[in-house]
Amino acid sequence: MCVETVFLNGEYVKRSDAKVDIEDRGYQFGDGIYEVIRVYNGEVFTMDEHMERLYQSAEKMKITIPYELKEISSIVFKLMKDNHLKDGIVYMQVSRGISQRQHHFPAEEVPASLVAYTKEVPRPEKQMKEGVTAMLCEDIRWLRCDIKSLNLLGNLLAKEEAASRGHFEAIQHRGETVTEGSSSNAFIVKDGTILTHPATNLILNGITRRVIKELADQNGMPFVEKTFTVDELLSAEEIFIASTTSEVMPVVKVDDVTIGQGVPGPITSKLQALFTGRIKEDCKVQVV
Ligand code: DCS
């Protein structure tokens, strides 16, 4: 049987031996941050961007990551190698560490806890080809959605409601303004232009979102970071969501409203092809 290796506070251990202290602030308060990094063909995709965001989230939360960037990179590579990861993710989280339960930060120097592990995840090819459905819901999250915090309760409630109704994603809105999905960024195509919420405190500035913007700019596809309303979403020519694991995912129906022709639209399909091209380039995937 394959024994999976995980990283826990300075040590590589078997998954079954990785035990977290009950007074870890990540466990008690969700007081920490995380990243989900995609691996294709045994190569890490957009590693630098994920690492940069990890350190930025830490800074915003006043957490000191007790490792240098190159140490974290070598942890990622060692886990991938030991676990023979070909297509999947590396999950990494940093919590404020272990201290007696109290809301304010520990007064004494407590080292942050770092946990990392790998998981095989295939590309969601069927869904990317056919599109998925979504539901709308009010965005009830806090006002620092730019931090990739472990505390995901608002996101979880939204996703659970979507899943229980058979939808792939919940697209959230604050009043009339669409913000983002529960675990993805949201985009519409209106008059041939791709629109997405600006990277403010109200959304997570997704790495996939950034790659999509770059690809659109490089290929002369109009792309604007501008808010759009629920009505604009429902009357959009195309809708797609994007994340590390969902890539460019067409949304063909929102609640009971069919979007466009009810199939992935041409701009979404073009972005998907460009995104796949980028993966092949960066991760040396064989072109078939
Ligand atoms: N918005 C939210 C709320 C997210 O949780 C995510 C990704 C994104 C946007 C898209 O960001 P990336 O393009 O950087 O992935 N959430 C990760 C997660 O929790 N699982 O997979 C991706």
Coordinates of C-alpha atoms and ligand atoms in Angstrom, one line a residue:
M1 CA 0.0 0.0 0.0
C2 CA 1.2 3.5 -0.8
V3 CA 2.1 5.4 2.4
E4 CA 1.4 9.1 1.9
T5 CA 3.8 11.6 3.3
V6 CA 2.6 14.9 4.8
F7 CA 4.6 17.9 6.2
L8 CA 3.7 18.9 9.8
N9 CA 5.8 21.5 11.6
G10 CA 9.2 20.7 10.4
E11 CA 8.8 17.0 9.8
Y12 CA 7.8 14.7 7.1
V13 CA 5.5 12.1 8.6
K14 CA 3.0 9.4 7.5
R15 CA -0.4 10.9 7.1
S16 CA -1.8 8.6 9.9
D17 CA 0.9 10.0 12.2
A18 CA 0.2 13.7 11.5
K19 CA -1.7 14.9 14.6
V20 CA -2.6 18.5 15.3
D21 CA -2.6 20.0 18.8
I22 CA -6.1 20.8 20.1
E23 CA -4.9 24.3 21.0
D24 CA -3.7 25.1 17.5
R25 CA -5.3 28.4 16.6
G26 CA -6.1 27.1 13.1
Y27 CA -8.1 24.4 14.7
Q28 CA -9.8 26.5 17.3
F29 CA -10.4 29.8 15.4
G30 CA -9.6 29.2 11.8
D31 CA -6.8 31.6 12.5
G32 CA -4.6 30.9 9.6
I33 CA -4.2 31.0 5.8
Y34 CA -3.8 28.5 3.0
E35 CA -3.0 27.9 -0.6
V36 CA -4.1 25.3 -3.1
I37 CA -1.4 24.8 -5.8
R38 CA -2.1 22.9 -9.0
V39 CA 0.3 20.2 -10.3
Y40 CA 0.1 19.0 -13.9
N41 CA 2.3 16.2 -15.3
G42 CA 4.4 16.3 -12.1
E43 CA 5.1 20.1 -12.6
V44 CA 3.8 22.9 -10.4
F45 CA 1.7 25.5 -12.2
T46 CA 2.0 29.2 -11.2
M47 CA 4.1 28.4 -8.2
D48 CA 5.5 31.9 -7.8
E49 CA 2.1 33.5 -7.8
H50 CA 0.7 31.1 -5.1
M51 CA 3.8 31.6 -2.9
E52 CA 3.6 35.4 -3.2
R53 CA -0.1 35.3 -2.2
L54 CA 0.7 33.0 0.7
Y55 CA 3.2 35.5 2.1
Q56 CA 0.8 38.4 1.4
S57 CA -2.1 36.7 3.2
A58 CA 0.3 36.1 6.1
E59 CA 1.3 39.7 6.3
K60 CA -2.3 40.9 6.2
M61 CA -3.0 38.5 9.2
K62 CA 0.2 39.5 11.0
I63 CA 1.4 35.9 10.9
T64 CA 5.1 35.3 10.5
I65 CA 5.8 32.2 8.3
P66 CA 8.7 30.5 9.9
Y67 CA 10.2 29.4 6.6
E68 CA 11.8 31.1 3.7
L69 CA 10.3 30.9 0.3
K70 CA 12.9 28.5 -1.0
E71 CA 12.4 26.2 2.1
I72 CA 8.6 26.1 1.3
S73 CA 9.3 25.4 -2.3
S74 CA 11.5 22.5 -1.4
I75 CA 8.8 21.1 0.9
V76 CA 6.3 21.3 -2.0
F77 CA 8.8 19.5 -4.3
K78 CA 9.7 16.8 -1.8
L79 CA 6.0 16.0 -1.1
M80 CA 5.3 15.8 -4.8
K81 CA 8.3 13.4 -5.3
D82 CA 7.6 11.2 -2.2
N83 CA 3.9 10.9 -3.1
H84 CA 4.5 10.4 -6.9
L85 CA 2.1 13.2 -7.6
K86 CA 1.4 13.6 -11.3
D87 CA -1.9 15.4 -11.6
G88 CA -3.3 17.0 -8.5
I89 CA -2.8 19.6 -5.9
V90 CA -0.5 20.6 -3.1
Y91 CA -2.5 22.0 -0.1
M92 CA -0.6 24.1 2.3
Q93 CA -1.8 26.0 5.4
V94 CA -0.2 28.1 8.0
S95 CA -1.9 28.8 11.3
R96 CA -0.8 31.3 14.0
G97 CA 0.4 28.3 16.1
I98 CA -0.4 26.7 19.4
S99 CA -1.2 28.7 22.5
Q100 CA -3.7 28.7 25.3
R101 CA -7.1 29.7 24.0
Q102 CA -7.7 33.4 24.0
H103 CA -8.9 35.6 21.3
H104 CA -6.0 38.0 21.1
F105 CA -2.8 36.9 19.6
P106 CA -0.3 35.1 21.9
A107 CA 1.9 37.5 23.8
E108 CA 4.9 35.2 23.7
E109 CA 6.7 34.2 20.5
V110 CA 4.8 31.2 19.2
P111 CA 5.9 29.7 15.9
A112 CA 3.3 29.4 13.2
S113 CA 2.3 25.9 12.3
L114 CA 2.8 24.7 8.7
V115 CA 0.9 21.8 7.3
A116 CA 1.2 20.6 3.7
Y117 CA 0.0 17.5 1.8
T118 CA -0.7 16.4 -1.8
K119 CA -3.8 15.0 -3.4
E120 CA -4.5 13.5 -6.8
V121 CA -7.1 15.6 -8.6
P122 CA -8.0 15.0 -12.3
R123 CA -8.9 17.9 -14.6
P124 CA -12.7 18.2 -14.6
E125 CA -12.8 17.6 -18.3
K126 CA -16.4 16.6 -18.8
Q127 CA -17.7 19.6 -16.8
M128 CA -15.4 22.0 -18.7
K129 CA -16.7 20.7 -21.9
E130 CA -20.4 20.7 -21.1
G131 CA -20.6 23.5 -18.6
V132 CA -22.1 23.5 -15.1
T133 CA -25.0 25.1 -13.3
A134 CA -24.9 27.6 -10.5
M135 CA -27.3 29.3 -8.0
L136 CA -27.2 32.9 -6.8
C137 CA -26.9 33.7 -3.1
E138 CA -26.3 36.7 -1.0
D139 CA -22.7 37.2 0.0
I140 CA -22.7 37.0 3.8
R141 CA -18.9 36.8 4.2
W142 CA -16.6 39.3 6.1
L143 CA -15.1 42.3 4.4
R144 CA -11.5 40.9 3.9
C145 CA -12.2 38.3 1.2
D146 CA -8.8 39.3 -0.3
I147 CA -7.1 37.2 2.4
K148 CA -7.0 33.5 1.7
S149 CA -8.0 32.7 5.3
L150 CA -8.8 29.3 6.7
N151 CA -12.0 30.7 8.0
L152 CA -14.4 29.8 5.2
L153 CA -17.8 29.6 7.0
G154 CA -19.6 31.9 4.6
N155 CA -18.1 30.1 1.6
L156 CA -19.1 26.7 3.0
L157 CA -22.7 27.7 3.7
A158 CA -23.0 29.0 0.1
K159 CA -21.4 25.9 -1.4
E160 CA -23.5 23.5 0.7
E161 CA -26.7 25.2 -0.4
A162 CA -25.6 25.0 -4.0
A163 CA -24.5 21.3 -3.7
S164 CA -27.8 20.4 -2.0
R165 CA -29.7 21.8 -4.9
G166 CA -27.5 20.0 -7.4
H167 CA -25.4 23.0 -8.5
F168 CA -21.7 23.1 -9.0
E169 CA -21.2 26.6 -7.6
A170 CA -22.9 29.4 -5.7
I171 CA -22.4 32.8 -7.3
Q172 CA -22.5 35.4 -4.5
H173 CA -23.7 39.0 -4.6
R174 CA -23.7 41.9 -2.2
G175 CA -27.0 43.6 -2.9
E176 CA -27.1 44.1 -6.7
T177 CA -23.4 43.6 -7.2
V178 CA -22.0 40.1 -8.1
T179 CA -18.8 39.4 -6.1
E180 CA -17.5 35.9 -6.8
G181 CA -18.2 32.2 -6.4
S182 CA -18.0 30.4 -3.1
S183 CA -14.6 28.9 -4.2
S184 CA -14.0 30.6 -7.6
N185 CA -14.0 34.0 -9.3
A186 CA -17.0 34.9 -11.5
F187 CA -16.9 36.4 -15.0
I188 CA -19.5 37.4 -17.6
V189 CA -19.3 38.2 -21.3
K190 CA -21.3 41.3 -22.1
D191 CA -21.2 42.9 -25.6
G192 CA -18.2 40.7 -26.4
T193 CA -16.2 42.1 -23.3
I194 CA -15.2 39.9 -20.4
L195 CA -16.1 41.5 -17.1
T196 CA -15.0 40.5 -13.6
H197 CA -15.2 42.1 -10.2
P198 CA -12.1 44.3 -9.5
A199 CA -9.5 42.8 -7.1
T200 CA -10.7 44.7 -4.0
N201 CA -11.3 43.5 -0.4
L202 CA -14.6 41.9 -1.5
I203 CA -13.0 39.1 -3.6
L204 CA -10.0 36.8 -3.6
N205 CA -7.7 37.8 -6.4
G206 CA -7.5 34.4 -7.9
I207 CA -4.3 33.2 -9.6
T208 CA -6.4 31.6 -12.3
R209 CA -8.2 35.0 -12.7
R210 CA -4.8 36.6 -13.3
V211 CA -3.7 34.0 -15.9
I212 CA -7.1 34.5 -17.7
K213 CA -6.6 38.3 -17.7
E214 CA -3.1 37.9 -19.1
L215 CA -4.3 35.5 -21.8
A216 CA -7.1 37.8 -22.8
D217 CA -4.8 40.8 -23.0
Q218 CA -2.2 38.9 -25.0
N219 CA -4.9 37.6 -27.5
G220 CA -6.7 40.9 -28.0
M221 CA -9.8 39.8 -26.1
P222 CA -11.4 42.8 -24.3
F223 CA -11.2 42.3 -20.6
V224 CA -12.3 44.8 -18.0
E225 CA -12.1 44.6 -14.2
K226 CA -15.5 46.2 -13.4
T227 CA -18.4 45.2 -11.2
F228 CA -21.6 43.9 -12.8
T229 CA -25.1 43.4 -11.4
V230 CA -27.2 40.3 -10.9
D231 CA -29.4 41.4 -13.8
E232 CA -26.3 41.7 -16.0
L233 CA -25.2 38.3 -15.0
L234 CA -28.6 36.7 -15.8
S235 CA -28.7 38.4 -19.2
A236 CA -25.0 37.8 -20.0
E237 CA -23.9 36.3 -23.3
E238 CA -21.7 33.9 -21.4
I239 CA -20.7 33.2 -17.8
F240 CA -17.7 31.3 -16.5
I241 CA -16.1 30.8 -13.2
A242 CA -12.4 30.1 -12.5
S243 CA -10.2 28.5 -9.9
T244 CA -7.1 26.4 -9.5
T245 CA -9.1 23.2 -9.7
S246 CA -12.0 24.3 -11.9
E247 CA -9.8 26.2 -14.4
V248 CA -12.1 28.0 -16.9
M249 CA -15.5 26.5 -16.1
P250 CA -18.5 27.5 -18.2
V251 CA -21.8 28.2 -16.4
V252 CA -24.7 27.4 -18.6
K253 CA -27.6 28.0 -16.2
V254 CA -28.1 30.1 -13.1
D255 CA -31.0 29.0 -10.9
D256 CA -33.7 28.5 -13.6
V257 CA -32.2 31.0 -16.2
T258 CA -30.5 29.5 -19.2
I259 CA -27.4 31.5 -20.2
G260 CA -26.9 32.1 -23.9
Q261 CA -27.7 28.9 -25.8
G262 CA -27.3 26.8 -22.7
V263 CA -23.9 25.5 -23.9
P264 CA -20.3 26.9 -23.4
G265 CA -20.0 30.1 -25.4
P266 CA -17.2 30.9 -27.9
I267 CA -15.2 33.3 -25.7
T268 CA -15.2 30.9 -22.8
S269 CA -14.2 28.1 -25.1
K270 CA -11.4 30.2 -26.6
L271 CA -10.1 31.0 -23.1
Q272 CA -10.2 27.3 -22.1
A273 CA -8.1 26.5 -25.2
L274 CA -5.6 29.3 -24.3
F275 CA -5.5 28.1 -20.7
T276 CA -4.8 24.5 -21.7
G277 CA -2.1 25.9 -24.0
R278 CA -0.5 27.7 -21.0
I279 CA -0.6 24.5 -19.0
K280 CA 1.1 22.6 -21.8
E281 CA 3.8 25.2 -22.1
D282 CA 4.5 25.6 -18.4
C283 CA 4.1 22.0 -17.4
K284 CA 5.6 20.3 -20.5
V285 CA 2.4 18.3 -21.1
Q286 CA 2.6 16.4 -24.3
V287 CA 0.5 18.0 -27.0
V288 CA -1.9 15.3 -28.4
Ligands
DCS1 N1 -12.4 32.9 -4.8 C1 -12.5 32.1 -3.7 C2 -13.4 32.5 -2.6 C3 -11.7 30.9 -3.7 O1 -11.8 30.1 -2.7 C4 -10.9 30.6 -4.8 C5 -10.1 29.4 -4.9 C6 -10.8 31.5 -5.9 C7 -11.6 32.7 -5.8 C8 -10.0 31.3 -7.1 O2 -8.6 31.4 -6.7 P1 -7.5 30.6 -7.5 O3 -7.6 30.9 -8.9 O4 -6.2 31.2 -6.9 O5 -7.6 29.2 -7.2 N2 -10.2 28.4 -3.9 C9 -9.3 27.3 -3.8 C10 -9.9 26.3 -2.8 O6 -10.2 26.5 -1.7 N3 -9.9 25.1 -3.4 O7 -9.4 25.2 -4.7 C11 -9.1 26.5 -5.0

